[in-house]
Short mmCIF file of C-alpha atoms and ligand atoms in Angstrom, two decimals:
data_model
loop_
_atom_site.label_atom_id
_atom_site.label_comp_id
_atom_site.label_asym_id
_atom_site.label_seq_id
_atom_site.Cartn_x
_atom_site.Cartn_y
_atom_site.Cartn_z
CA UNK L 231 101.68 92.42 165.43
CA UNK L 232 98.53 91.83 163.69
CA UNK L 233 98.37 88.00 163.10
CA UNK L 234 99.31 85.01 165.32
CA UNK L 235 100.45 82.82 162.43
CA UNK L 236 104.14 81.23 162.04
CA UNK L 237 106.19 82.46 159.62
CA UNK L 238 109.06 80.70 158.46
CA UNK L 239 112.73 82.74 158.78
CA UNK L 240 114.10 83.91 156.36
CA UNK L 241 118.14 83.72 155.51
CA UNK L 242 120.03 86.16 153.72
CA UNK L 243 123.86 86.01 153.14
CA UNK L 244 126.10 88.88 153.28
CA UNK L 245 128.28 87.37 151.15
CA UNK L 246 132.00 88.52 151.48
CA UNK L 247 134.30 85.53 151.38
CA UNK L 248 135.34 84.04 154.49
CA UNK L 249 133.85 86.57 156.00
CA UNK L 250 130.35 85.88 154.91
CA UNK L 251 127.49 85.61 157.37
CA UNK L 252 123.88 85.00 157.41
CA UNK L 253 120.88 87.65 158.35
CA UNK L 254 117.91 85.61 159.77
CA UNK L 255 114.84 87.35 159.99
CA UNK L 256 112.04 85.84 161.60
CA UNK L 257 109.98 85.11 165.17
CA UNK L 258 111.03 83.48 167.96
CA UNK L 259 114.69 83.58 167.38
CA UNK L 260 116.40 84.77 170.70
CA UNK L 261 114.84 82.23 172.45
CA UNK L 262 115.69 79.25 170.21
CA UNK L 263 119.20 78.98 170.27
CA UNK L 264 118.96 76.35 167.46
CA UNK L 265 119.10 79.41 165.60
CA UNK L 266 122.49 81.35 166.77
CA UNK L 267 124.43 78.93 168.67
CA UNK L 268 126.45 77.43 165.94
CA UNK L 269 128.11 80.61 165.35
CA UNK L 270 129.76 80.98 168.53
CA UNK L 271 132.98 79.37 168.98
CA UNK L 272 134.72 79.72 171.90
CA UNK L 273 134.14 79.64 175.45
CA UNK L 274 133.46 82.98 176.25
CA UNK L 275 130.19 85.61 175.35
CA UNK L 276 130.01 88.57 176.61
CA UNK L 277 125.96 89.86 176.25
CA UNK L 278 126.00 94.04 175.59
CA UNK L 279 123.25 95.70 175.72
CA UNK L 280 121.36 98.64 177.52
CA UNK L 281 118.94 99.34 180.75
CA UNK L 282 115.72 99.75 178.36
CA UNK L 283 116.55 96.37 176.49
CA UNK L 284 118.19 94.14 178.83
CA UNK L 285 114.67 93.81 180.97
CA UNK L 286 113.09 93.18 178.38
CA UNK L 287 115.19 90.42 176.43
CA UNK L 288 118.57 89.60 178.31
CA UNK L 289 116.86 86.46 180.01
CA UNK L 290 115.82 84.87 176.94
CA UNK L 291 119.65 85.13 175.09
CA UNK L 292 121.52 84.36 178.55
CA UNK L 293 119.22 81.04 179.14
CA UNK L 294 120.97 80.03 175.57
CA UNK L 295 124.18 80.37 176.53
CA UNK L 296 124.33 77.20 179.30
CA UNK L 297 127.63 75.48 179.27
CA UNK L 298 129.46 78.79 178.10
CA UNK L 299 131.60 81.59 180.58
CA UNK L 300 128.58 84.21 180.10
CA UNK L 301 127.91 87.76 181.54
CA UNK L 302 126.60 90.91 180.14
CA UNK L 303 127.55 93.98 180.43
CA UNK L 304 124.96 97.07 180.18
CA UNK L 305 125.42 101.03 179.15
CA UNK L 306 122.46 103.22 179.64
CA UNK L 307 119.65 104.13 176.83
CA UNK L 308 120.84 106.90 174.49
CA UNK L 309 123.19 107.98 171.66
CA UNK L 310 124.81 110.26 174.19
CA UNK L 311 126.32 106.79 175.72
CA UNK L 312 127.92 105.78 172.54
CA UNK L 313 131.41 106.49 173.73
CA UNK L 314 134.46 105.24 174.10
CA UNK L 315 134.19 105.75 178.04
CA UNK L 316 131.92 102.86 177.46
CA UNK L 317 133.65 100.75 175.24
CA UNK L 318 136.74 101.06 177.62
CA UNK L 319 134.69 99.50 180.28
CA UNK L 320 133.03 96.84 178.03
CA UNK L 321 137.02 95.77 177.26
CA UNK L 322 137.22 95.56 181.15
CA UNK L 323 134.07 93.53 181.22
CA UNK L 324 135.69 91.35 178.97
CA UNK L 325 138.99 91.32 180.37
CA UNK L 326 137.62 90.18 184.27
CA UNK L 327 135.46 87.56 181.88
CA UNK L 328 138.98 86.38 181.09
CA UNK L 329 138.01 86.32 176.93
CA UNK L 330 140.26 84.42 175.00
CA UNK L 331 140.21 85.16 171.00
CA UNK L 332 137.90 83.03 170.55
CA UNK L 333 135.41 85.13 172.61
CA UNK L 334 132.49 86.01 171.27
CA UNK L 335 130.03 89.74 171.94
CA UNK L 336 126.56 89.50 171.49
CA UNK L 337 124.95 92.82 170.54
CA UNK L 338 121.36 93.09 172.04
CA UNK L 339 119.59 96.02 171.03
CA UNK L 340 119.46 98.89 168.62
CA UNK L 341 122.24 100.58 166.45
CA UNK L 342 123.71 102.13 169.61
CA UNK L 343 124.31 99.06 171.85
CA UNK L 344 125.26 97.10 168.08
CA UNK L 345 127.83 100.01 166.47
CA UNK L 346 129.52 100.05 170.61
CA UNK L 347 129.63 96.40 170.67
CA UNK L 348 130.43 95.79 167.02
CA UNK L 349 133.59 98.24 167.92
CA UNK L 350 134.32 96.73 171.17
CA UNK L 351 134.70 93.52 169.53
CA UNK L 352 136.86 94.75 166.62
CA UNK L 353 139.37 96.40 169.69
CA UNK L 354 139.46 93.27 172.01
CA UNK L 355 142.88 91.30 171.23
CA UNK L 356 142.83 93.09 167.47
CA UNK L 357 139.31 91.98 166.85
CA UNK L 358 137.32 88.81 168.01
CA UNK L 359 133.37 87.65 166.67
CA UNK L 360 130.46 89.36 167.62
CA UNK L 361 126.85 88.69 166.79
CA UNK L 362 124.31 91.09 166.15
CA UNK L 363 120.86 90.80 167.18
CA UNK L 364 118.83 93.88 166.58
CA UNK L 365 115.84 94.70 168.44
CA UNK L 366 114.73 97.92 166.43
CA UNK L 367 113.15 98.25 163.25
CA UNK L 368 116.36 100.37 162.26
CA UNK L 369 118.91 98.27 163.57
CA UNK L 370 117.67 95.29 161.30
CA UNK L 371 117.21 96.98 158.27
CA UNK L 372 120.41 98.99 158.47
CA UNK L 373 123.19 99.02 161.34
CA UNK L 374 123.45 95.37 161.96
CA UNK L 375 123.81 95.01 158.77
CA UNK L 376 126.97 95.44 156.93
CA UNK L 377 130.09 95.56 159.53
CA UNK L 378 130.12 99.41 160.25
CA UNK L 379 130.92 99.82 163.77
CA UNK L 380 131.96 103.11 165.98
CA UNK L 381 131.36 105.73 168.87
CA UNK L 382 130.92 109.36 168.93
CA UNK L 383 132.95 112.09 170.34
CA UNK L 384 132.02 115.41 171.71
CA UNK L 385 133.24 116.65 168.41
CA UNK L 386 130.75 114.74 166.19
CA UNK L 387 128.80 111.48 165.98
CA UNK L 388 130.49 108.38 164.23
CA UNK L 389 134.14 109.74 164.52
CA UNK L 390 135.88 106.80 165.74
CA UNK L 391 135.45 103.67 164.34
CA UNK L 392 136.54 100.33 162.34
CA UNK L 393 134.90 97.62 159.43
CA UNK L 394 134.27 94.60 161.59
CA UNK L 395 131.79 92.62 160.08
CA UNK L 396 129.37 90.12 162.76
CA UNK L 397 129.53 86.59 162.48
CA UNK L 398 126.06 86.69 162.33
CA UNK L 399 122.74 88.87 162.61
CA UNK L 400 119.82 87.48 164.23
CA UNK L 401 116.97 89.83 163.53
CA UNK L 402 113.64 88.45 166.05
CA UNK L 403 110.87 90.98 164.78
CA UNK L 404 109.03 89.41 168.16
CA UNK L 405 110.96 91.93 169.83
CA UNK L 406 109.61 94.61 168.01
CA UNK L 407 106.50 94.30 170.20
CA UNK L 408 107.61 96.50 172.40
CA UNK L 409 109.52 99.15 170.86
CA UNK L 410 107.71 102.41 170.30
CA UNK L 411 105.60 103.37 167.58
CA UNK L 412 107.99 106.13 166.64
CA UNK L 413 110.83 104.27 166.45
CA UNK L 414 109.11 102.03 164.69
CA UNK L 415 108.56 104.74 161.86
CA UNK L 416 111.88 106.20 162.05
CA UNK L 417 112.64 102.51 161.09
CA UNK L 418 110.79 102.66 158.26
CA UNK L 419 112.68 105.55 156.63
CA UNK L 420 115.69 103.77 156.43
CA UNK L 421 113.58 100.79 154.34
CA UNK L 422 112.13 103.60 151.88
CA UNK L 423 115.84 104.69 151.71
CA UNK L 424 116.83 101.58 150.06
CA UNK L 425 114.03 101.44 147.53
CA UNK L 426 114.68 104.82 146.91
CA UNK L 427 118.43 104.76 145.96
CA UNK L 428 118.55 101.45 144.16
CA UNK L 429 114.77 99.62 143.52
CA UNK L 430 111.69 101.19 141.49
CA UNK L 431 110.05 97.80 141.88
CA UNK L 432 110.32 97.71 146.06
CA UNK L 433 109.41 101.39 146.10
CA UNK L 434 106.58 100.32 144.40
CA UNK L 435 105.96 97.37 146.59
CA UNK L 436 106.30 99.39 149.70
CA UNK L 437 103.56 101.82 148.26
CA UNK L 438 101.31 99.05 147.71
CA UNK L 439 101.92 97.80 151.09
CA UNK L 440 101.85 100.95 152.99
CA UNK L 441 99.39 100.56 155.47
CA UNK L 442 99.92 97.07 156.13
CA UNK L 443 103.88 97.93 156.85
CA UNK L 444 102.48 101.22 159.10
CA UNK L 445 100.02 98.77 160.98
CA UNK L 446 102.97 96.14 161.70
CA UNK L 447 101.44 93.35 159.93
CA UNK L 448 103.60 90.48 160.47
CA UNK L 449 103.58 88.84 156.60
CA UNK L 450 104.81 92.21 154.84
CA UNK L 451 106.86 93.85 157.32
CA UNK L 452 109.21 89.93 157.50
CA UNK L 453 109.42 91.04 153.41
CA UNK L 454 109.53 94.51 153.71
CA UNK L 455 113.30 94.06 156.08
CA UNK L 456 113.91 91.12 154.05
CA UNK L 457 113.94 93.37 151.35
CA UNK L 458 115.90 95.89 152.37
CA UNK L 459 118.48 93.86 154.01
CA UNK L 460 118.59 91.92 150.58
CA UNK L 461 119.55 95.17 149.10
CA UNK L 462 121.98 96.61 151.50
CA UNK L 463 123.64 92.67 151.30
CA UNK L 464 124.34 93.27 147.94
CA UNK L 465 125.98 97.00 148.70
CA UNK L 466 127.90 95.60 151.10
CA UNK L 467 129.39 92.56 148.62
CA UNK L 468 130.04 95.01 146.56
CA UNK L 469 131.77 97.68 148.42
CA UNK L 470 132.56 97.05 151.97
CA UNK L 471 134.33 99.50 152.79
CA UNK L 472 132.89 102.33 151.26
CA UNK L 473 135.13 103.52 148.40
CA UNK L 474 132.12 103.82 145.93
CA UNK L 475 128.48 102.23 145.46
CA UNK L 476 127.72 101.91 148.86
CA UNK L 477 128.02 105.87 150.18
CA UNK L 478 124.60 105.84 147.93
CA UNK L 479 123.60 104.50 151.35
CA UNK L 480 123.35 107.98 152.55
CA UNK L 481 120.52 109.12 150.52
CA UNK L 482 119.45 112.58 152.89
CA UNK L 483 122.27 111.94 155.10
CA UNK L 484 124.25 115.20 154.93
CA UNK L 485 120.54 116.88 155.16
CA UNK L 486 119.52 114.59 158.33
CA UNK L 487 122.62 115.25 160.43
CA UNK L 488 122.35 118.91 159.93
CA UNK L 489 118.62 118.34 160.76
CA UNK L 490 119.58 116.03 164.05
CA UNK L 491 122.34 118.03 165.43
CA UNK L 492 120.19 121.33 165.11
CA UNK L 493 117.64 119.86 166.59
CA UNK L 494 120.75 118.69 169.69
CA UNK L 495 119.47 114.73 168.94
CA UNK L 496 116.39 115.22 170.99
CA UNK L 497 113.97 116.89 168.84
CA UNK L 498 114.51 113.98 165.66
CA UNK L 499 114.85 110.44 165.08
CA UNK L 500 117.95 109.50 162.99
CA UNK L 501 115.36 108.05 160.92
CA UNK L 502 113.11 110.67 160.98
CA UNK L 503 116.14 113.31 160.12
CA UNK L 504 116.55 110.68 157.13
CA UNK L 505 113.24 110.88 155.45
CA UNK L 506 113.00 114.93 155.56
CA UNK L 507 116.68 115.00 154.42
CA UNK L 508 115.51 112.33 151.73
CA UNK L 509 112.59 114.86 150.42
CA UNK L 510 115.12 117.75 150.54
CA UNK L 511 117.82 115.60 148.45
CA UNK L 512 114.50 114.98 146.12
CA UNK L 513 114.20 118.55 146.11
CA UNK L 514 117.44 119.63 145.30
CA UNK L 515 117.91 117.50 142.77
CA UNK L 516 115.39 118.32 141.19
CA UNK L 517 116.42 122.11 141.45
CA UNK L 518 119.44 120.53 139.24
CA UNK L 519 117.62 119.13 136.54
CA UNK L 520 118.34 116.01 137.86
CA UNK L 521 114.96 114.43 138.78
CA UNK L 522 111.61 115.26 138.10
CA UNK L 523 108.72 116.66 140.76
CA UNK L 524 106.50 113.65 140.40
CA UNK L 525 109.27 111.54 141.65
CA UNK L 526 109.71 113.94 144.42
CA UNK L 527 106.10 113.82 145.22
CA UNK L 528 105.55 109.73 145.03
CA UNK L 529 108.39 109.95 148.09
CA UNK L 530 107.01 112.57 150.11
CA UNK L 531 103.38 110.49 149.59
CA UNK L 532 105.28 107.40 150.89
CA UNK L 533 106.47 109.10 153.50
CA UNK L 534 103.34 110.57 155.05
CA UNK L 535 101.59 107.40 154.55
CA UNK L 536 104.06 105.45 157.28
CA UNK L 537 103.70 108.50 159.34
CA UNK L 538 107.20 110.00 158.84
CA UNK L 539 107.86 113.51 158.81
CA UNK L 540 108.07 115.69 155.78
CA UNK L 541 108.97 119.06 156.82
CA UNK L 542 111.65 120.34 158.91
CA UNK L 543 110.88 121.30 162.34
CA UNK L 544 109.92 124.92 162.95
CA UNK L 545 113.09 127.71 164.16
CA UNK L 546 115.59 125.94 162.71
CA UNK L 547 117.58 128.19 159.99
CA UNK L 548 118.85 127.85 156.45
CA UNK L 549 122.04 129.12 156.72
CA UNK L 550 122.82 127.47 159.79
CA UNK L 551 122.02 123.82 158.45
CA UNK L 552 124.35 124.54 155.64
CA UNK L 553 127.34 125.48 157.88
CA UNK L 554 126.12 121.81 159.76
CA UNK L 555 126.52 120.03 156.07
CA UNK L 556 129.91 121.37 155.80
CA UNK L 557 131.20 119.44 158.43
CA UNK L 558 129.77 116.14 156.94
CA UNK L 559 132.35 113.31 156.29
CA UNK L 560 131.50 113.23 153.42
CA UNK L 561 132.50 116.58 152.07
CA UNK L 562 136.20 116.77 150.37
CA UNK L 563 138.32 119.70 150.34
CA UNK L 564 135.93 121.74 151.70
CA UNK L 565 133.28 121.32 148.84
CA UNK L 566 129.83 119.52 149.68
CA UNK L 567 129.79 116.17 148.63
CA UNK L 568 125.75 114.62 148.45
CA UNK L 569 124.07 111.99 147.54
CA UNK L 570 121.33 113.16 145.17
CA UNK L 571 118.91 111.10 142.61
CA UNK L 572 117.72 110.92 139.16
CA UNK L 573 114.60 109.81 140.33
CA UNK L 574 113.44 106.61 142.42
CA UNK L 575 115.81 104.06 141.77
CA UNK L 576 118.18 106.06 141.04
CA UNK L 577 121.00 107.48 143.58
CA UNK L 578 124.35 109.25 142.06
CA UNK L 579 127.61 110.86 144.30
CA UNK L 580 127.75 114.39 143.19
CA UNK L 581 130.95 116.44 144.36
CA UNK L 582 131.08 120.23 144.51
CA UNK L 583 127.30 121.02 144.50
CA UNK L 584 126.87 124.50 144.46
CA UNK L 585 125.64 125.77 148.12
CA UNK L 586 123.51 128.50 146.59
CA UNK L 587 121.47 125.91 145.35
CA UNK L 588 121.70 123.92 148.78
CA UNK L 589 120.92 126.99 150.67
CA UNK L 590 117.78 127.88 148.52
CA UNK L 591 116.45 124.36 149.23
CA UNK L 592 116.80 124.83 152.93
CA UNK L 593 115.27 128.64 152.41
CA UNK L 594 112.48 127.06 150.80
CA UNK L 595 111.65 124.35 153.52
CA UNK L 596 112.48 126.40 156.35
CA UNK L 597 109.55 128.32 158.54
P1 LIG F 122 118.75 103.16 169.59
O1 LIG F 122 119.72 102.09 169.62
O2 LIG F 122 118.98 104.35 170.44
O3 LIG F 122 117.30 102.56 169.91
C1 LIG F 122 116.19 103.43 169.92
C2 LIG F 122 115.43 103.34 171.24
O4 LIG F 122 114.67 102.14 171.27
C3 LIG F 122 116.31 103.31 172.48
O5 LIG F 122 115.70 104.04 173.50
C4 LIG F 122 116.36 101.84 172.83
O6 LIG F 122 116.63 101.59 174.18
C5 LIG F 122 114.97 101.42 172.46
N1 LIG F 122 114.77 100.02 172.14
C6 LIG F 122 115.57 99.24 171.38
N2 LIG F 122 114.96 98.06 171.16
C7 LIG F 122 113.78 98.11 171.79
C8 LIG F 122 112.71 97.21 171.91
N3 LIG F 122 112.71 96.04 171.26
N4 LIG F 122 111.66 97.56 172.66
C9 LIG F 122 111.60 98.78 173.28
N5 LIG F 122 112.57 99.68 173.17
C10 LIG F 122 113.65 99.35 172.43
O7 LIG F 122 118.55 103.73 168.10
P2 LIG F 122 118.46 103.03 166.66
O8 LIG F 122 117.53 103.86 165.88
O9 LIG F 122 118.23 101.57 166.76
O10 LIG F 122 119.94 103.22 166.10
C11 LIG F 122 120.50 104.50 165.91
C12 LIG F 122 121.99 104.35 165.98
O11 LIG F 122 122.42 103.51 164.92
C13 LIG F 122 122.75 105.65 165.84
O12 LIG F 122 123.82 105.65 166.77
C14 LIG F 122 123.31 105.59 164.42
O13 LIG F 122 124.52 106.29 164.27
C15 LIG F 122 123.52 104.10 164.26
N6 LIG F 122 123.50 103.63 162.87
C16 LIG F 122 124.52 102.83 162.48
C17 LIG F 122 124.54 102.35 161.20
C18 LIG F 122 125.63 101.40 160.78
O14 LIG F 122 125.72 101.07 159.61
N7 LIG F 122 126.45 100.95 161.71
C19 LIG F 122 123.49 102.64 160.31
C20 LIG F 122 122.45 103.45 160.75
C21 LIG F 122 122.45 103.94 162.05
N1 LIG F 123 124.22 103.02 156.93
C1 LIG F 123 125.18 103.24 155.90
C2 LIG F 123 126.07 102.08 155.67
O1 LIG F 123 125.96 101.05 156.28
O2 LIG F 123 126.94 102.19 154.87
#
């Protein structure tokens, strides 16, 4: 963090009935509880989160919780620990806790530890609160964010899973302090994403702020995630469940998992498989006649500037991304389904796209 100066927090509602919750974004947060406790309810919290984390962070959230039946329960660092294994033995965690339904899980961590406890929550006694607090970049722009919860299976990533929206998201950019520069980037994709599908003026904003954002200055990065969270709020209200608007979401989705499963999770960031599949969505569509190359080039300019990657990795083949795309769930009836653009802004469903055109893009981009 670049400056020492207080910043207030910031508070932005998801708002979706009785179901509505706040996002606070600011410093300091796990350690006040002034700012969380209110939305626990019951007796019982049960604190997941993960071996890098926990270290780091666990003491600050547990000394809040005096006067409550708290323990936490850890799985080890990695997407390959997003199972159900795990969220069967976060149940028994919660089980020899002796939860009641008014128990409460607090996520601590990124989108793995929040998506496995957002889903452990939503399986306990048919679904009890949970509380996300992020601690990457990603997590608070995006997973915590809007109630999507899950685990993978050896089949595919994201398979199983339910809507169960948190009670609350406490987003403490303090704790970004520690989290590596590259995830910090890979964060950052997923905040151009938003601009990108649905807001000229942000994207313009973010290109303005650029280096400020890719130095971690405190001031602009507080408004660049409340930005994007403001955004994504919106989607959400909207469409919570996904039967429209918000699959716009996955701008360079279908791309990036082809990218992150060729490259067997280890060689890409989700976020970093989002920004090339971004520039390759740019670039089909504007193989379509849908968008125009300067539009294309203002996002791969954005993207180099917060040090993302443009370009996908070397030995990976055309042909064999596009048989990954076809098992996107997005697809329907066997035809690829993407989320393409008509320029920033601008993000449109578009069913049946013709692979010939999908494959040249990949041709084109591939060494
Ligand atoms: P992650 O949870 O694996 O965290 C990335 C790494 O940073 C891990 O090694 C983690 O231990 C470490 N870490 C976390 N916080 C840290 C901190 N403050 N300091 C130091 N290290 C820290 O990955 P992610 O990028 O946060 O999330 C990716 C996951 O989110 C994927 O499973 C993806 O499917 C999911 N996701 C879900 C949604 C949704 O809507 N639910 C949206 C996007 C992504
Ligand atoms: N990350 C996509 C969504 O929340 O819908």
């Amino acid at each position: 963090m670049t400056t020492a100066t207080a910043h207030s927090t910031r508070h932005i509602d998801v708002v979706l009935g009785a179901r509505s919750y706040p996002v606070s974004i600011g410093q300091g947060l796990l350690g006040d509880p002034g700012h969380w406790r209110h939305a626990l309810r019951g007796r019982h919290v049960l604190v997941i989160s993960n071996r890098t984390v926990a270290p780091l962070y666990l003491d600050r959230v547990m000394a809040g919780l005096d006067g409550l039946q708290a323990s936490s329960f850890l799985i080890d660092d990695g997407e390959a620990h997003k199972t159900f294994a795990n969220v069967g033995h976060a149940l028994t965690a919660l089980a020899q806790l002796g939860a009641t339904r008014d128990a409460c899980i607090i996520a601590l961590g990124g989108g793995v530890v929040g998506d496995l406890a957002g889903f452990t929550a939503a399986c306990w006694m048919r679904g009890i609160d949970f509380i996300q607090m992020p601690t990457t970049l990603l997590a608070m722009v995006d997973s915590s964010v809007g109630g999507k919860t899950g685990v993978n299976l050896p089949a595919g990533k994201n398979l199983v899973g339910a809507f169960h929206q948190p009670r609350a998201v406490i987003a403490d950019i303090d704790t970004l302090a520690s989290l590596p520069q590259r995830e910090y980037c890979a964060g950052l994709a997923e905040v151009v994403k938003g601009a990108a599908i649905g807001d000229i003026e942000f994207f313009h904003w973010l290109e303005q702020h650029a280096d400020a954002l890719a130095a971690r200055d405190t001031a602009t990065l507080i408004e660049a995630i409340a930005r994007k969270v403001r955004y994504k709020a919106g989607v959400v209200a909207r469409d919570e469940t996904e039967q429209g608007e918000r699959a716009l979401l996955n701008l360079g989705h279908s791309f990036g998992h082809a990218l992150e499963t060729a490259g067997k999770y280890t060689a890409l960031l989700h976020g970093e498989g989002v920004a090339i599949g971004m520039l390759l969505a740019a670039r089909l569509s504007e193989r379509l006649g849908m968008s125009g190359a300067a539009d294309t080039a203002r996002l791969q300019r954005l993207l180099q500037q917060l040090s993302l990657p443009t370009t996908i990795p070397p030995g990976m083949q055309a042909q064999a991304l596009l048989a990954l795309m076809h098992l996107d769930k997005k697809n329907l009836a066997g035809t690829l389904r993407l989320i393409l653009w008509r320029g920033i802004g601008q993000a449109e469903i578009v069913s049946g796209v013709d692979e010939a055109q999908v494959l040249a893009v990949l041709r084109e981009n591939t060494r």
